[in-house]
Coordinates of C-alpha atoms and ligand atoms in Angstrom, one line a residue:
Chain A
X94 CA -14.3 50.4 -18.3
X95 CA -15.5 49.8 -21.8
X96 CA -16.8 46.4 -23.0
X97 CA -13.7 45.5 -24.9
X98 CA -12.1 46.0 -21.8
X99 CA -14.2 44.2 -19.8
X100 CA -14.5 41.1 -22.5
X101 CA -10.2 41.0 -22.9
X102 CA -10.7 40.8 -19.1
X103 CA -13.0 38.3 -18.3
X104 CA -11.5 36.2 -21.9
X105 CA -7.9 36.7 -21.7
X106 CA -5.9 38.5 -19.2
X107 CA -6.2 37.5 -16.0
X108 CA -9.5 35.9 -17.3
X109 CA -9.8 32.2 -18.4
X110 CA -7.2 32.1 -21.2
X111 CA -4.4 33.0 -18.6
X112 CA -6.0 30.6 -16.0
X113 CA -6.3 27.9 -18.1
X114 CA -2.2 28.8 -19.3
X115 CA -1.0 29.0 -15.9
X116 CA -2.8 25.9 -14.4
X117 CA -1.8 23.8 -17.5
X118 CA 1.5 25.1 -17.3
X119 CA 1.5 24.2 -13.6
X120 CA 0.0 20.4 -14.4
X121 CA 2.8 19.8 -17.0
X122 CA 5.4 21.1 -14.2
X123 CA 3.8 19.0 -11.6
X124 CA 4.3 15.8 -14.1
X125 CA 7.7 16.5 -15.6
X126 CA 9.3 17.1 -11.7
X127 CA 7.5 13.8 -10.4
X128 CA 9.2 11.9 -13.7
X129 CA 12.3 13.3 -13.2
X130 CA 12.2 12.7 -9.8
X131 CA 11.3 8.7 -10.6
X132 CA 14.5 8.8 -13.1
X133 CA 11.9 8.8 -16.2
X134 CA 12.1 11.5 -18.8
X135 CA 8.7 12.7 -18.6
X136 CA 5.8 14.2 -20.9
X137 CA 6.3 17.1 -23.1
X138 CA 5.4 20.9 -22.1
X139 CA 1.9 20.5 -24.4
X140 CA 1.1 17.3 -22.9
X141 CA -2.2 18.5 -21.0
X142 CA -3.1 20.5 -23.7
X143 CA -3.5 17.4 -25.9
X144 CA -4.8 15.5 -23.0
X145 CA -7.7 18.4 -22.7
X146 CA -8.2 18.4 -26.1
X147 CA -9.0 15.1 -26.8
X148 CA -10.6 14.3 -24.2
X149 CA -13.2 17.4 -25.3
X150 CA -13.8 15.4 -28.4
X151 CA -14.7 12.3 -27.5
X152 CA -17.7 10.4 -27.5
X153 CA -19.5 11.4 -23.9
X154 CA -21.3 8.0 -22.4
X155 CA -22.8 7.7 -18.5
X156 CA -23.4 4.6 -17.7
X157 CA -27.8 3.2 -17.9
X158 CA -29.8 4.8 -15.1
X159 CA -27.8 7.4 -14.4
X160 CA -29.7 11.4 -14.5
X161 CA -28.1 12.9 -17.2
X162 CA -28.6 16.5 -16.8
X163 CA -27.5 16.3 -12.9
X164 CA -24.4 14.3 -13.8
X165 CA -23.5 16.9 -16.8
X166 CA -24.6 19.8 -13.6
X167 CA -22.1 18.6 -11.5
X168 CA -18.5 19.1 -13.4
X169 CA -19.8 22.5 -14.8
X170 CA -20.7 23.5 -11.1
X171 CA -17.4 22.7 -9.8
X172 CA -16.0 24.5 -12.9
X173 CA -18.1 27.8 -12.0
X174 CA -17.0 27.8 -8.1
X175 CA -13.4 27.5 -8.3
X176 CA -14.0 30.1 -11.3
X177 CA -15.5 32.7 -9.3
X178 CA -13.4 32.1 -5.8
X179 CA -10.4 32.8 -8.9
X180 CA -12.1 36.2 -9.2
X181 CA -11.4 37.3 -5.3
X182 CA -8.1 35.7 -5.4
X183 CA -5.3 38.1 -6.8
X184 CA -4.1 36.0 -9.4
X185 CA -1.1 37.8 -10.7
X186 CA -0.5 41.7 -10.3
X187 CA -4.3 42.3 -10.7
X188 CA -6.6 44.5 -8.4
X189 CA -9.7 42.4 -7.2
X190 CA -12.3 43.8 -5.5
X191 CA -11.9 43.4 -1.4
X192 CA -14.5 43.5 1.1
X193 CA -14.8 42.2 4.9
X194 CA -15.4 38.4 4.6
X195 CA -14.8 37.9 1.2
X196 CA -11.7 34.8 3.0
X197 CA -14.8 33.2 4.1
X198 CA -16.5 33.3 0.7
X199 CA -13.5 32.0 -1.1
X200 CA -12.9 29.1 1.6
X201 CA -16.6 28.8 0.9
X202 CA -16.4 28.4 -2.8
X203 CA -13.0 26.2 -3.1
X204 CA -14.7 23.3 -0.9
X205 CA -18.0 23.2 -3.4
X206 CA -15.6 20.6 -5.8
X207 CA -15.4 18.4 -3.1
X208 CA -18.7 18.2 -2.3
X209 CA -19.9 18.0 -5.6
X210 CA -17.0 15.2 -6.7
X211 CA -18.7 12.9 -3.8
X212 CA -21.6 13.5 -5.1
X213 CA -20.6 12.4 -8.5
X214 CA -19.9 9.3 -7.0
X215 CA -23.4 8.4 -5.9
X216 CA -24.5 9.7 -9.5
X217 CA -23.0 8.0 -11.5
X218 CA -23.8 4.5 -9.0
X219 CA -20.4 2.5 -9.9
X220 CA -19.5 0.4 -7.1
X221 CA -15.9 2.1 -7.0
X222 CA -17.9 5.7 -7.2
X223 CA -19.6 5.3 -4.5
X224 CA -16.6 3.6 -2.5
X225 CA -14.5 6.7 -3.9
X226 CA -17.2 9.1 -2.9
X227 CA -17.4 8.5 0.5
X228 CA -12.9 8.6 1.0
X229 CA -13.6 11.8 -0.6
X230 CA -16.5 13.2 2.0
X231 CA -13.9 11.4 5.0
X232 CA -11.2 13.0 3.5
X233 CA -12.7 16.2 3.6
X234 CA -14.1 16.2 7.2
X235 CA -10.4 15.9 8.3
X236 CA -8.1 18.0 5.7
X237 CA -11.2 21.3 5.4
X238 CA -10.7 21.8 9.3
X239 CA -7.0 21.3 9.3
X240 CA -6.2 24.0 6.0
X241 CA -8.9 26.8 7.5
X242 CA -7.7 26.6 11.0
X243 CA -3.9 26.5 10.0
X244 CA -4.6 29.2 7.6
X245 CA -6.4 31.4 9.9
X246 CA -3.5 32.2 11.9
X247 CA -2.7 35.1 9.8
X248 CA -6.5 36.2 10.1
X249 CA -5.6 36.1 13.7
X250 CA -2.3 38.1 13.7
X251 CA -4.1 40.5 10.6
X252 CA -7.1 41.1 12.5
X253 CA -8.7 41.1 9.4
X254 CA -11.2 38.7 7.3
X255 CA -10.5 40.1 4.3
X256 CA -7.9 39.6 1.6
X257 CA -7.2 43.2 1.3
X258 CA -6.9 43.3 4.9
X259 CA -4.5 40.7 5.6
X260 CA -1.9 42.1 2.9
X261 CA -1.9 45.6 4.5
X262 CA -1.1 44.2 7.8
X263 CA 1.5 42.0 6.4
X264 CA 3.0 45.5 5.3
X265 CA 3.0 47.2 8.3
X266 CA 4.2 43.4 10.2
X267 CA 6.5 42.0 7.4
X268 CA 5.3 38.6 5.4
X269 CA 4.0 36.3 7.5
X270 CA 5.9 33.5 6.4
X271 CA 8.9 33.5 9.0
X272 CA 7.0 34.1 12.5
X273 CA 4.4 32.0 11.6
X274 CA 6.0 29.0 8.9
X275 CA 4.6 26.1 11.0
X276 CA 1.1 27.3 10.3
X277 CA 2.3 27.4 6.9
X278 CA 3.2 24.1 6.6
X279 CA 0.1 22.7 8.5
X280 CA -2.1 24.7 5.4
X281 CA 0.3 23.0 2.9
X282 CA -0.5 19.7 4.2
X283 CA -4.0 20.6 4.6
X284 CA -3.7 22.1 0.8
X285 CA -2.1 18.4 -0.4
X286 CA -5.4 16.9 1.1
X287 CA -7.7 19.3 -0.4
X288 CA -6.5 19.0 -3.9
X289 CA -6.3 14.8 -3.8
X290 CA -2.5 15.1 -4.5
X291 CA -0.1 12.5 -3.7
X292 CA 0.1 11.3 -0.6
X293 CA -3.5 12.0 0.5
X294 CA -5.3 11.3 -3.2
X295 CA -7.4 8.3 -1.6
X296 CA -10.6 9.1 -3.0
X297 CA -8.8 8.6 -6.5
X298 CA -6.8 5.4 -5.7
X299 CA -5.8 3.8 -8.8
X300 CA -4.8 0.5 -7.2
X301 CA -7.6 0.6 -4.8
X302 CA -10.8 2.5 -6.3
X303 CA -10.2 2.5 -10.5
X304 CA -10.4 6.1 -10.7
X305 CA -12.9 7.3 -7.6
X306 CA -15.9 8.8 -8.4
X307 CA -14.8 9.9 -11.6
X308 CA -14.7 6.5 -13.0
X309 CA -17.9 6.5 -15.3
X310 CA -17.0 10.1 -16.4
X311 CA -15.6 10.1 -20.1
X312 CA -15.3 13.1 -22.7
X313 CA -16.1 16.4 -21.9
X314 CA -17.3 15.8 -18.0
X315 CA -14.1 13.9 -17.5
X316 CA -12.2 16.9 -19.2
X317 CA -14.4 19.5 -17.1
X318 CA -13.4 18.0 -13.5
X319 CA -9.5 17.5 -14.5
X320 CA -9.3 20.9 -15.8
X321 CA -11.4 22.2 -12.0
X322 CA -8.4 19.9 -10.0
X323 CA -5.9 22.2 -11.9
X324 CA -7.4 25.4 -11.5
X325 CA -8.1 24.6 -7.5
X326 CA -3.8 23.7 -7.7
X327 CA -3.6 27.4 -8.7
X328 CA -6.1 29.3 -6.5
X329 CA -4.8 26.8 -3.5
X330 CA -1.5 28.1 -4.3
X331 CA -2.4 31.5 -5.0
X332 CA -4.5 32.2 -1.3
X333 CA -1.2 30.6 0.5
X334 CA 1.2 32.7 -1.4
X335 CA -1.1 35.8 -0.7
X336 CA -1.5 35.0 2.9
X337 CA 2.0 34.5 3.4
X338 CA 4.2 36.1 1.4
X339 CA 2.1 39.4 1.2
X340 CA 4.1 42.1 1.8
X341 CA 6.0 41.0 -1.7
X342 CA 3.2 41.6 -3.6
X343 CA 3.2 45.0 -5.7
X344 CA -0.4 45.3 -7.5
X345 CA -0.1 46.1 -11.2
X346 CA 4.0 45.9 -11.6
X347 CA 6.1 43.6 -13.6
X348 CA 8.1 42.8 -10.4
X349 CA 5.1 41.6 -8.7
X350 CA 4.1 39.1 -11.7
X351 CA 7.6 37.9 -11.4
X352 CA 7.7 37.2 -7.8
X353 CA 4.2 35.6 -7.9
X354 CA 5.7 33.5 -10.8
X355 CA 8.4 32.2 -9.0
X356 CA 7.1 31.5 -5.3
X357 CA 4.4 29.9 -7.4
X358 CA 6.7 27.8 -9.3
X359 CA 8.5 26.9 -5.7
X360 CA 5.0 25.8 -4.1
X361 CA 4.8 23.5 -6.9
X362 CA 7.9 22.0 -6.6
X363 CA 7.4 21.1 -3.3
X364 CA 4.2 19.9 -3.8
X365 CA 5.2 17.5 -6.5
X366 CA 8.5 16.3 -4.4
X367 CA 5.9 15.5 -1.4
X368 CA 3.8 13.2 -4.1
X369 CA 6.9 11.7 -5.2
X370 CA 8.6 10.7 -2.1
X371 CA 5.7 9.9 0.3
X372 CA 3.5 6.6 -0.2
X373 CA 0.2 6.9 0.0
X374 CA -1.8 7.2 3.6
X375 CA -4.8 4.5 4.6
X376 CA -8.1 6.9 4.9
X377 CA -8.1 6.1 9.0
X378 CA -4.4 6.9 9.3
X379 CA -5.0 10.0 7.3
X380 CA -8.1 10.9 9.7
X381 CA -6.1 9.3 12.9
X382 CA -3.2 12.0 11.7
X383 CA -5.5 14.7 11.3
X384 CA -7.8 14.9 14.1
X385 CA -5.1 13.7 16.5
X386 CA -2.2 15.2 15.5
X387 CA -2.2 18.0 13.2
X388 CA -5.5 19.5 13.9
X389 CA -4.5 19.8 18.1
X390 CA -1.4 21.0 16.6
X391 CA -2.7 23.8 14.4
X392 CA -4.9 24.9 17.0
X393 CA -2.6 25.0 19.5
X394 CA -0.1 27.5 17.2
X395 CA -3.4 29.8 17.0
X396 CA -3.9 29.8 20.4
X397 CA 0.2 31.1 20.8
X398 CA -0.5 33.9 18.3
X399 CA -3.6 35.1 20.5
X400 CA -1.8 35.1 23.6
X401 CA 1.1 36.5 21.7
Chain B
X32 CA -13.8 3.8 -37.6
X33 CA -14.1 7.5 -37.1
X34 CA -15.4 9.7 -40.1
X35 CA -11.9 10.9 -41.7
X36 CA -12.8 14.2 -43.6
X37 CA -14.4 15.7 -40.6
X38 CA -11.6 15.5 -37.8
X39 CA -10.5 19.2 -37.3
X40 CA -6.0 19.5 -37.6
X41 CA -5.6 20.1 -34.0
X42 CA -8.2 17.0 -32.9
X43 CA -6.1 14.7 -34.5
X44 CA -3.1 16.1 -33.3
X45 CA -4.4 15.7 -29.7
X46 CA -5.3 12.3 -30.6
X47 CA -1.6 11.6 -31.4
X48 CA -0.7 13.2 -28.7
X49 CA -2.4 12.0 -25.8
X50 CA -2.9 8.0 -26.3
X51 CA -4.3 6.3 -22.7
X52 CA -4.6 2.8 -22.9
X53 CA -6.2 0.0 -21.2
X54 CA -4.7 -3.5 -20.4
X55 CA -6.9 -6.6 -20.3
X56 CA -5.8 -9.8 -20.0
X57 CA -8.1 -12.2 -22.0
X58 CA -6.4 -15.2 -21.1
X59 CA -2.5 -15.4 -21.6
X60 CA 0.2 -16.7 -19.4
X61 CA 0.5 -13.2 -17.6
X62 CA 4.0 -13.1 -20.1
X63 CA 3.0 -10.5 -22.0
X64 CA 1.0 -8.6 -19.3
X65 CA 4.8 -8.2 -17.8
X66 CA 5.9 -6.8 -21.2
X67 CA 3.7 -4.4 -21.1
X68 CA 4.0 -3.3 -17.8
X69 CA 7.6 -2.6 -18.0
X70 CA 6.5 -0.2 -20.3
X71 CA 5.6 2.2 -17.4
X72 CA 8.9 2.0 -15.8
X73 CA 12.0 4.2 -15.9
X74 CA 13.7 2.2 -18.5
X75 CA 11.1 2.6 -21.4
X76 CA 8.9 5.3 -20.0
X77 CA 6.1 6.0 -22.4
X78 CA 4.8 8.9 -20.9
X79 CA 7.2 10.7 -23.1
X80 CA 4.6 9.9 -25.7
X81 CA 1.9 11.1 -23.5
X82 CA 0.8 7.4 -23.0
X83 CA -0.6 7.0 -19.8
X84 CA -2.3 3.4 -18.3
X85 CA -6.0 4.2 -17.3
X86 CA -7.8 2.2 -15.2
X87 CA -11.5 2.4 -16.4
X88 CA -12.4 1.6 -19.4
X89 CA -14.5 4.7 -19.9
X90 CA -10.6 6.6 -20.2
X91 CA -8.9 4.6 -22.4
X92 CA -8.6 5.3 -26.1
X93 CA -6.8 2.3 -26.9
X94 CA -7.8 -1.4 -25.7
X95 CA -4.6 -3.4 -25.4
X96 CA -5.3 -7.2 -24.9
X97 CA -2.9 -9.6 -24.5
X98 CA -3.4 -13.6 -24.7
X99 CA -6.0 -15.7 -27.0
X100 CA -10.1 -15.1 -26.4
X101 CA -11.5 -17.7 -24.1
X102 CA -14.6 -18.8 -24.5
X103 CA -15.6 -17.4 -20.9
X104 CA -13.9 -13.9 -21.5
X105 CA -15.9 -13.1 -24.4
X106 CA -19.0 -11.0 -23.2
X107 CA -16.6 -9.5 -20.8
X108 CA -14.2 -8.4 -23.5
X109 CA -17.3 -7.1 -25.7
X110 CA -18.4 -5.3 -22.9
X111 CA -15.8 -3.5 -21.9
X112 CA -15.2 -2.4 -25.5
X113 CA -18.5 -1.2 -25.5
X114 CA -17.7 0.9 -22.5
X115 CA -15.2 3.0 -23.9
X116 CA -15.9 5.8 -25.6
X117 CA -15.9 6.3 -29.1
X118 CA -12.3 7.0 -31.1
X119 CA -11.1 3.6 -29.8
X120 CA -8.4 1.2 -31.2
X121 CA -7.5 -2.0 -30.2
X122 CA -4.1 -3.5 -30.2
X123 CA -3.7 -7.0 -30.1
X124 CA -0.5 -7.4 -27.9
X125 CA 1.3 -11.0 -28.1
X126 CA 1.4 -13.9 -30.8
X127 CA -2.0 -15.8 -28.9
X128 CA -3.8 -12.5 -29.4
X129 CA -2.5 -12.1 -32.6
X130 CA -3.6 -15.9 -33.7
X131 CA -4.4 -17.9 -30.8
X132 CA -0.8 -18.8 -30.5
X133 CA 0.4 -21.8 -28.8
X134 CA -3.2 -22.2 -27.5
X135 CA -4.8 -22.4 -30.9
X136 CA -6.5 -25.3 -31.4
X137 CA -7.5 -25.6 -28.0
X138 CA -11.4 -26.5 -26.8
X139 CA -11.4 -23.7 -24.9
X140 CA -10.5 -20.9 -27.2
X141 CA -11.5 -18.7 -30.0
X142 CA -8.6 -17.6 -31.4
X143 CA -7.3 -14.2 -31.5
X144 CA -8.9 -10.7 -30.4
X145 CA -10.0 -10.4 -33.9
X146 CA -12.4 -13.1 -33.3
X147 CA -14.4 -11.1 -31.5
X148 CA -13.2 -7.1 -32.1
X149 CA -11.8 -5.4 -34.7
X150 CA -8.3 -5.2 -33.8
X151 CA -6.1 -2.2 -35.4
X152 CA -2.5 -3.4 -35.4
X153 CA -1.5 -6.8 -34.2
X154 CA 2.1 -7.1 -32.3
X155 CA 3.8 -11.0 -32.3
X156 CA 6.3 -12.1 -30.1
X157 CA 5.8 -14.4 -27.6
X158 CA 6.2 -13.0 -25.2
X159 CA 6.8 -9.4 -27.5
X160 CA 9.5 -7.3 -26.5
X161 CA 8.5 -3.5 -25.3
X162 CA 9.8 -2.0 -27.6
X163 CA 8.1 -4.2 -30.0
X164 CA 5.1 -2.8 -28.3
X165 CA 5.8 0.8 -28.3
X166 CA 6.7 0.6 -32.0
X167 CA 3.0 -0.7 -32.3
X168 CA 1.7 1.8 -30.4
X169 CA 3.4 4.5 -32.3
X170 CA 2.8 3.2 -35.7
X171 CA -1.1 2.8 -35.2
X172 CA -1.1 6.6 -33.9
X173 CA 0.5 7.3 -37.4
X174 CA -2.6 6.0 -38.7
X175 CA -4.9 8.0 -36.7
X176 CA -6.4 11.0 -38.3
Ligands
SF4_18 S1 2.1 -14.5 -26.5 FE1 3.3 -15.9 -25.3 S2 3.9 -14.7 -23.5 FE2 2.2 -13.6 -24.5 S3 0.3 -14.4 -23.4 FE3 0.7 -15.7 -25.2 S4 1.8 -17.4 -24.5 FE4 2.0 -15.8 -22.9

């Protein structure tokens, strides 16, 4: 591989140009269905794009007291995690490089936003920061367990705890999605929580908590952490759509691009239709649901596929 | 209040684009509050125009206040202009925050927004209609460069 190559890579194809396409394409989906579904009319297709954009230019303020370079530390390290877990994710039709473990990494790397968005909330000391940081650190005690435990069902049935490894076997088995669709759904709901969507985006309440922890964050920070939630919305997607629907996938084909396209498109439908219909959960029924219903639930259906 | 001749094409363009705005009551009759909610609402849906209602001031670009300046609301309304961040307009939303309206005159008032900030484009009506409001809106983006 040359370096013009390897710098249209990294830049443009499946690189950061075509990330930040799909997951801005993917927002202005998410908003136009949710307004549509509300009877409103809804933002234009180049909505986040102007959003992004201005938001980039504007004056940058934190509030007195606050450490400035650990404040401006934690948007770009969110930014760089869900980055580099979008490297091991096969984003499109591309070949990524595989190993044994490299789920764990990824699982590893996608929960670093949370961590660091409750920490922006202490940072930055607003009352509704804080308040909005800890939701955020509940909220992830309950929904974490519930999306890697529904999700590793197909480690179990793969035998694998690699990427590569869990498609092959979905080749030999057929996709996943059919024999095991209530693990499915329990990773979707655990996805919804993961990603602060509709119903489960209490750490964000704008009735209850301003804006969460991102409340003192303006300009380029704020633009830095909305831009992370959207690419987490695509590499969320992406991992469920791999693990799942596998055995569609064709690595460096038009077909395969297409199919990923469209299942993508379908995920994101359904995700939007879940924020527009469902009102939002209290954080202790959210935890109450979790822990005593879904979680029992999830590991129950992994316990089926062992026996099985 | 921005320096024209350096705003790059496609800044300004975002800036038109993507207008979040901030509601404060400084002391009206909650009328034109209701005005401006309805904006948000199937019927008049401004999100067509990429407006969306932020909830911190350190969002916003534009500052709508409705109702006349009370003495009392004054460092409040001066501080939370001073916490959002720089392009901001303000939009002075009904005929009290225009003038002081039917409660100018009164001990307890100062007048209208521009008493205390610049405003950018004033809206009357009392209370104005929404699309009184979104014509404001949309004409004072015209203006932004
Ligand atoms: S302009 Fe009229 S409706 Fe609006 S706040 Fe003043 S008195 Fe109320």
């Amino acid at each position: 591989m040359n370096i013009t190559e390897f710098l249209f890579n990294i830049l443009i194809f499946p690189g950061f140009l075509f990330l930040l396409a799909l997951a801005l394409g993917l927002d202005w989906l998410d908003r136009k269905l949710i307004a549509r579904f509300q009877g409103r009319v809804g933002p234009p297709w180049y909505q986040p794009w102007a959003d992004l954009l201005k938001l980039f230019a504007k004056e940058d303020i934190l509030p007195a007291g606050t450490n400035v370079v650990f404040t401006s530390l934690l948007p770009l390290l969110s930014f760089a995690s869900v980055m580099t877990a979008l490297f091991y994710i096969p984003i499109a039709f591309r070949r990524v490089p595989s190993f044994q473990g490299d789920f764990i990494v990824i699982m590893f790397l996608l929960s670093v936003p949370s961590l660091l968005y409750f920490l922006a909330g202490w940072a930055t000391k607003g009352v509704y920061s804080i308040i909005g940081g800890n939701r955020s650190l509940l909220q992830y005690f309950s929904y974490e367990v519930l999306f890697l435990l529904a999700i590793s069902g197909t480690i179990i049935t793969s035998n694998s705890w690699s990427i590569e490894g869990i498609r092959q076997a979905q080749f030999e088995q057929g996709a996943f999605i059919l024999p095991q669709i209530f693990g499915f759904l329990l990773a979707l709901s655990g996805l919804i929580g993961k990603l602060k969507r509709g119903p489960l985006d209490i750490p964000k309440a704008n009735s209850e908590v301003i804006a969460g922890p991102l409340t003192e964050f303006s300009g380029k920070k704020l633009a830095l952490w909305i831009l992370t939630n959207e690419l987490q919305t695509v590499a969320g997607l992406s991992l469920l759509i791999y693990c799942y629907f596998g055995n569609l996938w064709q690595m460096n084909k038009l077909s395969g691009f297409l199919i990923f396209s469209v299942l993508l498109v379908l995920m994101q439908c359904l995700l939007s239709a879940i924020s527009a219909m469902y009102a939002r959960l209290r954080i202790d029924q959210l935890i109450r649901l979790n822990w005593y219903l879904l979680i029992p639930l999830s590991l129950l259906h992994n316990l089926y596929l062992i026996i099985k | 209040m921005i320096n024209k001749s350096k705003t790059p094409k496609i800044i300004s363009w975002a800036r038109k684009k993507s207008p979040w705005i901030l509601h404060f009551n400084t002391g009206g009759c909650n009328g034109c509050d209701i005005e401006i909610l309805s904006l948000l609402t199937p019927y008049y849906d401004v999100e067509r125009f990429g407006i969306l209602k932020e909830s911190t001031p350190r969002h916003a670009d534009i500052l709508v206040c409705t109702g006349p300046v009370t003495r009392q609301v004054k460092t409040r309304l001066l501080r939370i202009y001073n916490q959002m961040p720089a392009p901001k307009w303000v939009l002075a939303v009904g005929s009290c925050s225009c003038s002081g309206g039917v409660f100018s005159g009164s001990y307890n008032i100062l007048g209208g927004i521009d008493q205390v900030l610049p405003v950018d484009m004033y809206i009357t009506g009392c209370p104005c209609r929404p699309e009184a409001i979104i014509d404001g809106i949309i004409k004072l983006l015209e203006e932004v460069k």
